[in-house]
Coordinates of C-alpha atoms in Angstrom, one line a residue:
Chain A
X1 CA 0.0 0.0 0.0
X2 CA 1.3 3.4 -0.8
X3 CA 1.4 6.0 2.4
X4 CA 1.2 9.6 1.1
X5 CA 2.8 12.2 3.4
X6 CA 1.1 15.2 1.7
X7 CA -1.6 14.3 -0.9
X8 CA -1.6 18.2 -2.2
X9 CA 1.7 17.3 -3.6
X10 CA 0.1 15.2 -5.9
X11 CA -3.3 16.5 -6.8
X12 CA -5.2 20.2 -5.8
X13 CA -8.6 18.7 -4.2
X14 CA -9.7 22.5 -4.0
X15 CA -9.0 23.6 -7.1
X16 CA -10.5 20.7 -8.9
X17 CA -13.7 20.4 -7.1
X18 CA -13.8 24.5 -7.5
X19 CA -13.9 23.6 -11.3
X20 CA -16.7 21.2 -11.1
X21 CA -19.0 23.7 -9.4
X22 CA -17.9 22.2 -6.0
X23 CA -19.7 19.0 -6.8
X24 CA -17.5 16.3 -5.4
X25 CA -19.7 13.3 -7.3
X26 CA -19.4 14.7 -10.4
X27 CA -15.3 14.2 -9.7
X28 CA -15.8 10.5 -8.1
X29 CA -18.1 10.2 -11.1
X30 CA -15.2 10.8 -13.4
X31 CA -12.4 9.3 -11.4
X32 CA -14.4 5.7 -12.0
X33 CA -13.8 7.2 -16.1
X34 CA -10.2 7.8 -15.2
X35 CA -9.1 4.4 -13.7
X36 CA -10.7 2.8 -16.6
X37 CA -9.3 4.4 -19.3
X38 CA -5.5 5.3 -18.1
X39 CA -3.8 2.5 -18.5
X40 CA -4.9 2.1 -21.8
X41 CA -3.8 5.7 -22.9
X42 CA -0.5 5.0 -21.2
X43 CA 0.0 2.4 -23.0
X44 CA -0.5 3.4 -26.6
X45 CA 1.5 6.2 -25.5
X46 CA 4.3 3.5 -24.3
X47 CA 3.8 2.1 -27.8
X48 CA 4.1 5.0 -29.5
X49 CA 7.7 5.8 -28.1
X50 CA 9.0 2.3 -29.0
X51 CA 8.2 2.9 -32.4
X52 CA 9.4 6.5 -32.5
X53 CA 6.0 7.5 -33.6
X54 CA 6.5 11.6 -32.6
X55 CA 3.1 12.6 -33.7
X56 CA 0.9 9.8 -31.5
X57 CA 3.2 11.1 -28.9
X58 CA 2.2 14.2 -29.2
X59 CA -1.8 13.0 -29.4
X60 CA -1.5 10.2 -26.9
X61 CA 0.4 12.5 -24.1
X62 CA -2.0 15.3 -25.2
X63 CA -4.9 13.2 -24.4
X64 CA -3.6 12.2 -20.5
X65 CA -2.8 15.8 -20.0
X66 CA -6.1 16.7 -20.9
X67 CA -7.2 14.1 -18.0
X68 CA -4.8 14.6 -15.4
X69 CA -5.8 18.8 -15.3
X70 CA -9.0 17.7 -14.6
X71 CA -7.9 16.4 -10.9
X72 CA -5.5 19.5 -11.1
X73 CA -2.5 17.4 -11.2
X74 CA 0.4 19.6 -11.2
X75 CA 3.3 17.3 -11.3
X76 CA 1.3 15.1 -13.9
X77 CA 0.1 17.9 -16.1
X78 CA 3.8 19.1 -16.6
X79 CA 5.3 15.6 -17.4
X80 CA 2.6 15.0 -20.1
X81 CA 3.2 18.1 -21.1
X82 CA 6.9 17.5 -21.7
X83 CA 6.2 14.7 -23.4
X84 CA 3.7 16.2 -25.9
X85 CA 6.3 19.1 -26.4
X86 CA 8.3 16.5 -27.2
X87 CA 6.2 14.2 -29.4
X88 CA 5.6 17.8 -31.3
X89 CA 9.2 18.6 -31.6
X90 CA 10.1 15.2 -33.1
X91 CA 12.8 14.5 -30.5
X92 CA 11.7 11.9 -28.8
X93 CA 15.3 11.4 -27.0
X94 CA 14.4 10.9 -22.6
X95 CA 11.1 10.0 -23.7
X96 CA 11.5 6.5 -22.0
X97 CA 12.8 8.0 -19.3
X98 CA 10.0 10.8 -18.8
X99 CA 7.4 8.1 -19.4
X100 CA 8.3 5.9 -17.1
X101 CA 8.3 9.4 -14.4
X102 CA 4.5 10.1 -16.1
X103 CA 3.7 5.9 -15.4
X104 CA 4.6 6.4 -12.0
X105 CA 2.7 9.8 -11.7
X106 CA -0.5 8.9 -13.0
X107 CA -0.6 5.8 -11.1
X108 CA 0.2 7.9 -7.9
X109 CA -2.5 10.3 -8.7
X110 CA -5.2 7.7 -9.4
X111 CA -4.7 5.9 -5.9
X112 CA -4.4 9.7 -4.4
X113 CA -7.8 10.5 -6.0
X114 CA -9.5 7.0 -4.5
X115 CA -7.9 7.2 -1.2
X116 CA -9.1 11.0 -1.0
X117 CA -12.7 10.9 -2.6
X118 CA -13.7 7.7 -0.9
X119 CA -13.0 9.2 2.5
X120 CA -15.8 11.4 3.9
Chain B
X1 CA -31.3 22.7 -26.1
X2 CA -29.5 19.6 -27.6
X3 CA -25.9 20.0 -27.4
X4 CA -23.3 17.2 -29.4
X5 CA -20.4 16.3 -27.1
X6 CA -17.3 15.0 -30.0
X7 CA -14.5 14.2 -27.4
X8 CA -11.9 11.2 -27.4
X9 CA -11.1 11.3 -24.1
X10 CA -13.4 9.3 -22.2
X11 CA -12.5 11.4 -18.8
X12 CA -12.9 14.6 -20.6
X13 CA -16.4 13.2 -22.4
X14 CA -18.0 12.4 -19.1
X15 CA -17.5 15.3 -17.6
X16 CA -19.1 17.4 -20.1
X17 CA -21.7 15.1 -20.0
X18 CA -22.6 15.2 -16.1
X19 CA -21.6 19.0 -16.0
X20 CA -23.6 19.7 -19.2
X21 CA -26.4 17.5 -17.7
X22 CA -26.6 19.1 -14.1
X23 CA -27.7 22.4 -16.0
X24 CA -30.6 21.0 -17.3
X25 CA -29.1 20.2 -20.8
X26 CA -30.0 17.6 -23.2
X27 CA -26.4 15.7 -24.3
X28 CA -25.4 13.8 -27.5
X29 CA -22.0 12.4 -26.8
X30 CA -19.6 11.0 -29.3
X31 CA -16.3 10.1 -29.6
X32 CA -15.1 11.4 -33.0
X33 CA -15.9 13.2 -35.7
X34 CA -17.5 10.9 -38.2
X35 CA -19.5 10.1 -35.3
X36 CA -20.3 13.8 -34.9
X37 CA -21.6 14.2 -38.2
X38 CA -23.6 11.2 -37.8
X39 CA -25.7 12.8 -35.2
X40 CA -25.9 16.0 -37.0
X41 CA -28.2 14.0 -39.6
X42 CA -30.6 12.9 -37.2
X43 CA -34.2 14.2 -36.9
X44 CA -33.4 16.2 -33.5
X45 CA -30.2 17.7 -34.6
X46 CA -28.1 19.5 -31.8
X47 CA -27.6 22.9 -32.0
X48 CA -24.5 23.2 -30.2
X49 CA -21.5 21.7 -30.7
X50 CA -18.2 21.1 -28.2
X51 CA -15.7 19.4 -29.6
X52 CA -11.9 18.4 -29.0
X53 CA -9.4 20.0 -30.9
X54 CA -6.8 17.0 -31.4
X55 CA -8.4 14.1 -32.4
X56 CA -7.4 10.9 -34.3
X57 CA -8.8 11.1 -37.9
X58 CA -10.9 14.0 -37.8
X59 CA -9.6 16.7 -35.9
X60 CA -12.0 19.1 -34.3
X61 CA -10.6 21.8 -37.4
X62 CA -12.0 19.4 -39.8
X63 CA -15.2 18.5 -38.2
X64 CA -15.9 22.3 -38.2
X65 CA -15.4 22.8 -41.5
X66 CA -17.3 20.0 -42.5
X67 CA -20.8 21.4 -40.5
X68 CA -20.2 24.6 -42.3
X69 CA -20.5 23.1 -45.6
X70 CA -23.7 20.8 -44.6
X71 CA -27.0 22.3 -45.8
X72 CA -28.9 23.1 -42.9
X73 CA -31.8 25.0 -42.2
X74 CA -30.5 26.3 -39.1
X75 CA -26.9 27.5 -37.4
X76 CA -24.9 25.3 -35.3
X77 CA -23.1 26.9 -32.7
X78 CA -19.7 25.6 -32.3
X79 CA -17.5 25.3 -29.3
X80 CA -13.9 24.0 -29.9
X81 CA -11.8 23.3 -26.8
X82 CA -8.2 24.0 -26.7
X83 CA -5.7 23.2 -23.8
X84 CA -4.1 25.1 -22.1
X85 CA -0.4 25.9 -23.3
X86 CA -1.4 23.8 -26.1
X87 CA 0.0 24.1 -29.7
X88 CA -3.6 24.7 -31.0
X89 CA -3.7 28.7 -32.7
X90 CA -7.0 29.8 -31.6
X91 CA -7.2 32.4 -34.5
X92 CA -7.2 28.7 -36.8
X93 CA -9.9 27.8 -35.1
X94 CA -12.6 30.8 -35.7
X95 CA -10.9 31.2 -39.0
X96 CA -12.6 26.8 -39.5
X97 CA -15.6 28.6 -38.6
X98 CA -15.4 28.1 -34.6
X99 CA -17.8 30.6 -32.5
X100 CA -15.7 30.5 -29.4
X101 CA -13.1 28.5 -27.6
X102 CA -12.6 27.2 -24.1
X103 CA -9.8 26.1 -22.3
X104 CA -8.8 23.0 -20.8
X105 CA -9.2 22.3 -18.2
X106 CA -12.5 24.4 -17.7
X107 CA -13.9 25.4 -15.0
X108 CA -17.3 24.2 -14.9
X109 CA -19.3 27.8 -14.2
X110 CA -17.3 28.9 -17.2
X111 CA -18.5 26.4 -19.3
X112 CA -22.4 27.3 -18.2
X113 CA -22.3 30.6 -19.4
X114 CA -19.9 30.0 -22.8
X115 CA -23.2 27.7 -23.5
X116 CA -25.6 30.0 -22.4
X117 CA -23.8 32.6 -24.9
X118 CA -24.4 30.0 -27.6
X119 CA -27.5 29.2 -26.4
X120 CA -28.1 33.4 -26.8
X121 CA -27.1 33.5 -30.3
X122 CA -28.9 30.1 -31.5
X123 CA -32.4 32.0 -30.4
X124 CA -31.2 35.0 -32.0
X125 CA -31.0 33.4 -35.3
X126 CA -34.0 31.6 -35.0
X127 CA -36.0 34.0 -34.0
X128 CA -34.5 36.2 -36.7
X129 CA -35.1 33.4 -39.3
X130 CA -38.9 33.2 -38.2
X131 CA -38.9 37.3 -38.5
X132 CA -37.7 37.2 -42.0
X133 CA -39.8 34.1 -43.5
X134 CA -43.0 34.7 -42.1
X135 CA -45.9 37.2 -43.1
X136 CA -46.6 39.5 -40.3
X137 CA -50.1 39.7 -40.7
X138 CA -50.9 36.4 -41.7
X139 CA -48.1 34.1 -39.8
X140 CA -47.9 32.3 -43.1
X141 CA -44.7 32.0 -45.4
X142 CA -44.1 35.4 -47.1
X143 CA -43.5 35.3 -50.7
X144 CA -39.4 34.9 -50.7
X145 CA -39.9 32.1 -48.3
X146 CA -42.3 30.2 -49.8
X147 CA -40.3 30.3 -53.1
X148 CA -37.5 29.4 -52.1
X149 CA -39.2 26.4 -49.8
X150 CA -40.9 25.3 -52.9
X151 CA -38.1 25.1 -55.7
X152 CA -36.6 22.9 -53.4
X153 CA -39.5 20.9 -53.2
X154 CA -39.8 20.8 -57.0
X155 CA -36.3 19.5 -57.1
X156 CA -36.9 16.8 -54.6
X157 CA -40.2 15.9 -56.1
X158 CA -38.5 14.9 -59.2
X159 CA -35.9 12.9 -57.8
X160 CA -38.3 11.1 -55.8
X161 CA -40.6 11.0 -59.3
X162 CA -43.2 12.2 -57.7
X163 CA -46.0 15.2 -58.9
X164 CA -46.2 18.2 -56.8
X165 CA -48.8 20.9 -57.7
X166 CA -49.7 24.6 -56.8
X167 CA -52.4 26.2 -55.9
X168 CA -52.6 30.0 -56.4
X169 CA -55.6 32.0 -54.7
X170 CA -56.8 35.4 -55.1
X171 CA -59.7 37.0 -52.7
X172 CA -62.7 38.0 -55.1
X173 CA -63.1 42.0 -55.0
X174 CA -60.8 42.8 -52.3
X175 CA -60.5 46.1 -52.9
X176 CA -64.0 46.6 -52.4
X177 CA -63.7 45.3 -49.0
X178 CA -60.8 47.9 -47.8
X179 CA -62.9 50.7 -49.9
X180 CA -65.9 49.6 -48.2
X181 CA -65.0 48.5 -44.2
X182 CA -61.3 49.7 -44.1
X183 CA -58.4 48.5 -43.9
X184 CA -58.2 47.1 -40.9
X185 CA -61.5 45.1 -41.7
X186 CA -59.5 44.1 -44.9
X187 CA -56.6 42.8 -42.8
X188 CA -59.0 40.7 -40.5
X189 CA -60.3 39.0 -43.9
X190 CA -56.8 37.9 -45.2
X191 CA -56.0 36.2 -41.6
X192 CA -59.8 35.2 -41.7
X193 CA -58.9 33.7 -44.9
X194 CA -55.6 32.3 -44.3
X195 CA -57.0 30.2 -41.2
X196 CA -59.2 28.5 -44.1
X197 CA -56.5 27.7 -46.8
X198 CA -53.9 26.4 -43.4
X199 CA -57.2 24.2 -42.4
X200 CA -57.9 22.7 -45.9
X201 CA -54.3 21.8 -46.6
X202 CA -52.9 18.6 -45.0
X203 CA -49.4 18.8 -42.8
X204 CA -47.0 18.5 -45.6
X205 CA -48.6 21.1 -47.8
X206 CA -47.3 24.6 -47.1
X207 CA -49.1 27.9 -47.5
X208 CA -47.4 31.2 -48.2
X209 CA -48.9 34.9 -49.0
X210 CA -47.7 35.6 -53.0
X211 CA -49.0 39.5 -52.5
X212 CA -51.4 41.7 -51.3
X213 CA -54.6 39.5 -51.0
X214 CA -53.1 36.5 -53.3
X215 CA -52.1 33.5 -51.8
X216 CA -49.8 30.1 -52.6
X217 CA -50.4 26.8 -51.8
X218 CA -47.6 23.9 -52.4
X219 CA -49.7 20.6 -52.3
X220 CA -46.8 17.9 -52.2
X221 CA -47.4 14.2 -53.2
X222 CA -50.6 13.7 -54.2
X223 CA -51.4 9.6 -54.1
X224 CA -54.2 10.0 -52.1
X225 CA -55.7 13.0 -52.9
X226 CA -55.5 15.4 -56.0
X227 CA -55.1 19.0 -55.3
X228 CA -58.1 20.4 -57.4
X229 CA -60.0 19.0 -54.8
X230 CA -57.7 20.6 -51.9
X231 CA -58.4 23.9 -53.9
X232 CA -62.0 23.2 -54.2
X233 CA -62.6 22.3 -50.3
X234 CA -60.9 25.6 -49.5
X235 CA -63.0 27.7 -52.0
X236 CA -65.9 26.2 -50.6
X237 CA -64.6 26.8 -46.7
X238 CA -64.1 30.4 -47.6
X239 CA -67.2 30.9 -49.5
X240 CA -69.7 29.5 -46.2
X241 CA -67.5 31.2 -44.1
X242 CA -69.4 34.7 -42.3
X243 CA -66.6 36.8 -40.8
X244 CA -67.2 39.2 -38.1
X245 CA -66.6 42.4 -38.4
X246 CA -67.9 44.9 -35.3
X247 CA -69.3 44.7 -32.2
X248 CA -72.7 44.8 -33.6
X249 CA -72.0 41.3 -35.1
X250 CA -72.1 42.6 -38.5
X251 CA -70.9 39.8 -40.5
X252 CA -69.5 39.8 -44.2
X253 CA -69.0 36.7 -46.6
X254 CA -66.1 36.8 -49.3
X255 CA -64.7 34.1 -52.3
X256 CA -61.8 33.4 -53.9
X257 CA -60.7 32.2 -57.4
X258 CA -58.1 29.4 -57.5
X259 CA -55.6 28.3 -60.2
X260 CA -54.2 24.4 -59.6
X261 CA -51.4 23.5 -62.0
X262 CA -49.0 20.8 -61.4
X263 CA -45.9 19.6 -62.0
X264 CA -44.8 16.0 -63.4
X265 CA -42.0 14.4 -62.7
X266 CA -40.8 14.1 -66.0
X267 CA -41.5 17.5 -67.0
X268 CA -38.4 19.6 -67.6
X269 CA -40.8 22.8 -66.1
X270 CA -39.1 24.3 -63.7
X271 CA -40.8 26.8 -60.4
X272 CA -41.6 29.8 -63.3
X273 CA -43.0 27.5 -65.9
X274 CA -45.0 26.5 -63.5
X275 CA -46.2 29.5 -61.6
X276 CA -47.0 30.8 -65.0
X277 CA -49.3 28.1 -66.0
X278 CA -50.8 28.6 -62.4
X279 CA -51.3 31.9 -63.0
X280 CA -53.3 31.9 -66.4
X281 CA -56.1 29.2 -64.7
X282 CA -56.3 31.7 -62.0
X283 CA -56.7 34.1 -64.6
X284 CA -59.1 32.4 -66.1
X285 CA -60.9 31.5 -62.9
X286 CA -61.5 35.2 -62.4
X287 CA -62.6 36.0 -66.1
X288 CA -65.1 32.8 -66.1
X289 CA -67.4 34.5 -63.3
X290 CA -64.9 34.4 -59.9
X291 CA -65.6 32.2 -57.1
X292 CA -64.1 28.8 -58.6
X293 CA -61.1 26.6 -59.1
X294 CA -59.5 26.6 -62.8
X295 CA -56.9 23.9 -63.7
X296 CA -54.0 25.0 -65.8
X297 CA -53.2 23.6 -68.9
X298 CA -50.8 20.4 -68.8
X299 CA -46.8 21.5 -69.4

């Protein structure tokens, strides 16, 4: 089990449930979205920099971004963000390396977001 | 309002769907933009539209410019979203033919009153649209509408190879009704009138007011029922018909002349050959002792 020291590190519960109107279902409604659909976008992402494929890149890491600012993930937002930059640029150099960091993110984030909106 | 959800990300999908939903909207969600245009086919056709910018296949660009082309008889309102710090050039996007843009991630208040702007603008329009194809006095189609209406009915007619016919109607001695009661009595008889003909014609026909005290009927596929009888039953509606006129129940009775001519399928007669062939049986209506229907001579 994963112990988090300071869950705001990870994800902004404030500013994400100020962007749904302050409706916390409508964000565990989409969180159940979320865990479904992740790993599959991480992995045609992870597919997509094996093959050197820059613009999937670029659409794959644009789509998790899109996601992960949802939950006003910070750390996550930036990383898929790098790697969209990236996937956009054509270089797709550290892009193993900055996936694997974005893997480990998003995963954080989802059991952040569970252990968080199933409290209360 | 219907509003069309086109997003790929199933996160970003549902929660314009349960936002859009808590305020009371109707939702039409799909995943790309072939799907999109799918939906904007349908008999209840969306208004408002938020798509995705990126996209596999169609791109939200794409999918704009592809509603702007459709034939529709009304606007569709388009929302494109953009992220934030994205690559996407927001002037590209109202240059596809965009209305506005919102940011992702939105915030949710923001995206209620970006809607309700659309929302604005979409009743705008149509109440605009209703402004400039209707007769004020009459609520029927004025003459421009009711042209144009019907030449597009002439062209589907003969692709279907079916008849469509038209029936043209002119008050008998309507002058002598605005000489004699004024004009406001005059205007009471044309919507007097009108609420005849919009009676007597079934709820695929259409009824538009040519001029003055001259009205247009478009009778569309006739297998069940041929359209001299349509004019007939009106001239005969009309003719029992006492109108009402003062206080005192003073009541006046008016006719009408009617000219039917139709069109075949395989006649290469187009909406002014066929307006004018209308027009001489009306003509002859009138000159043969009023208060009848005339059929006009074959094409």
């Amino acid at each position: 089990m994963v112990v988090f020291d300071d869950l705001s590190r990870i994800f902004d519960l404030d500013d994400a449930l100020e962007k749904v109107g302050g409706d916390r279902e409508i964000l565990e409604e989409i969180l159940v979205v979320f865990s479904e659909s992740y790993p599959d976008q991480l992995s045609e992402l992870k597919k997509a920099i094996d093959k050197g494929d820059a613009p999937i890149v670029e659409r794959a890491a644009h789509t998790i971004k899109g996601s992960v600012g949802i939950f006003s993930s910070k750390k996550a937002l930036e990383t898929a963000f790098r790697l969209e930059t990236m996937g956009h640029d054509e270089n797709l150099e550290d892009a193993a390396a900055i996936y694997s960091k974005l893997e480990q993110e998003v995963e954080e984030l989802e059991a952040a977001l569970r252990a968080t909106l199933s409290e209360s | 309002m219907n509003i069309l959800i086109v997003e790929d990300d199933p996160v970003s999908r549902r929660l314009l769907e349960v936002t859009l939903r808590k305020f009371g909207y109707d939702v039409v969600v799909t995943s790309n933009g072939n799907e999109a245009l799918e939906a904007l086919q349908g008999p209840s056709v969306p208004s408002l539209v938020i798509s995705d910018w990126m996209m596999p296949g169609m791109d939200g660009l794409e999918l704009c410019r592809n509603i702007r082309v459709m034939k529709k008889s009304s606007y569709t309102y388009f929302i494109i979203l953009t992220a934030k710090g994205g690559k996407e050039d927001v002037i590209k996007g109202l240059d596809a033919g965009a209305d506005d843009f919102l940011t992702k991630p939105f915030n949710s208040e923001e995206l209620k009153y970006r809607v309700k702007i659309g929302e604005r603008i979409i009743n705008l329009e149509q109440r605009i649209l209703k402004l400039a194809t209707t007769d004020s006095l009459t609520g029927v189609l004025n003459r421009r509408a009711f042209m144009e209406r019907m030449s597009e009915e002439i062209q589907r007619a003969k692709r279907e190879k079916s008849p469509i016919s038209l029936i043209l109607m002119d008050i008998d001695h309507f002058k002598k009704v605005n000489d004699t009661y004024g004009h406001q009595i005059g205007d009471l008889v044309l919507q007097r009138v009108t609420d005849q003909l919009i009676d007597r014609s079934r709820a695929y026909d259409f009824v538009g007011r040519y001029g003055g005290e001259e009205f247009v009927i478009c009778v569309l596929s006739m297998e069940d029922i041929n359209p001299f009888s349509i004019a007939e039953r009106m001239r005969k509606n009309i003719e029992a018909q006492t109108i009402v006129i003062d206080k005192n129940n003073q009541t006046i009775r008016i006719t009408a002349s009617f000219g039917v001519g139709t069109c075949r399928p395989e006649s290469e007669d187009g909406l002014d050959d066929l307006i004018k062939r209308t027009d001489k049986a009306l003509y002859e209506a009138k000159n043969s002792g009023r208060n009848r229907v005339c059929l006009a001579r074959k094409e």
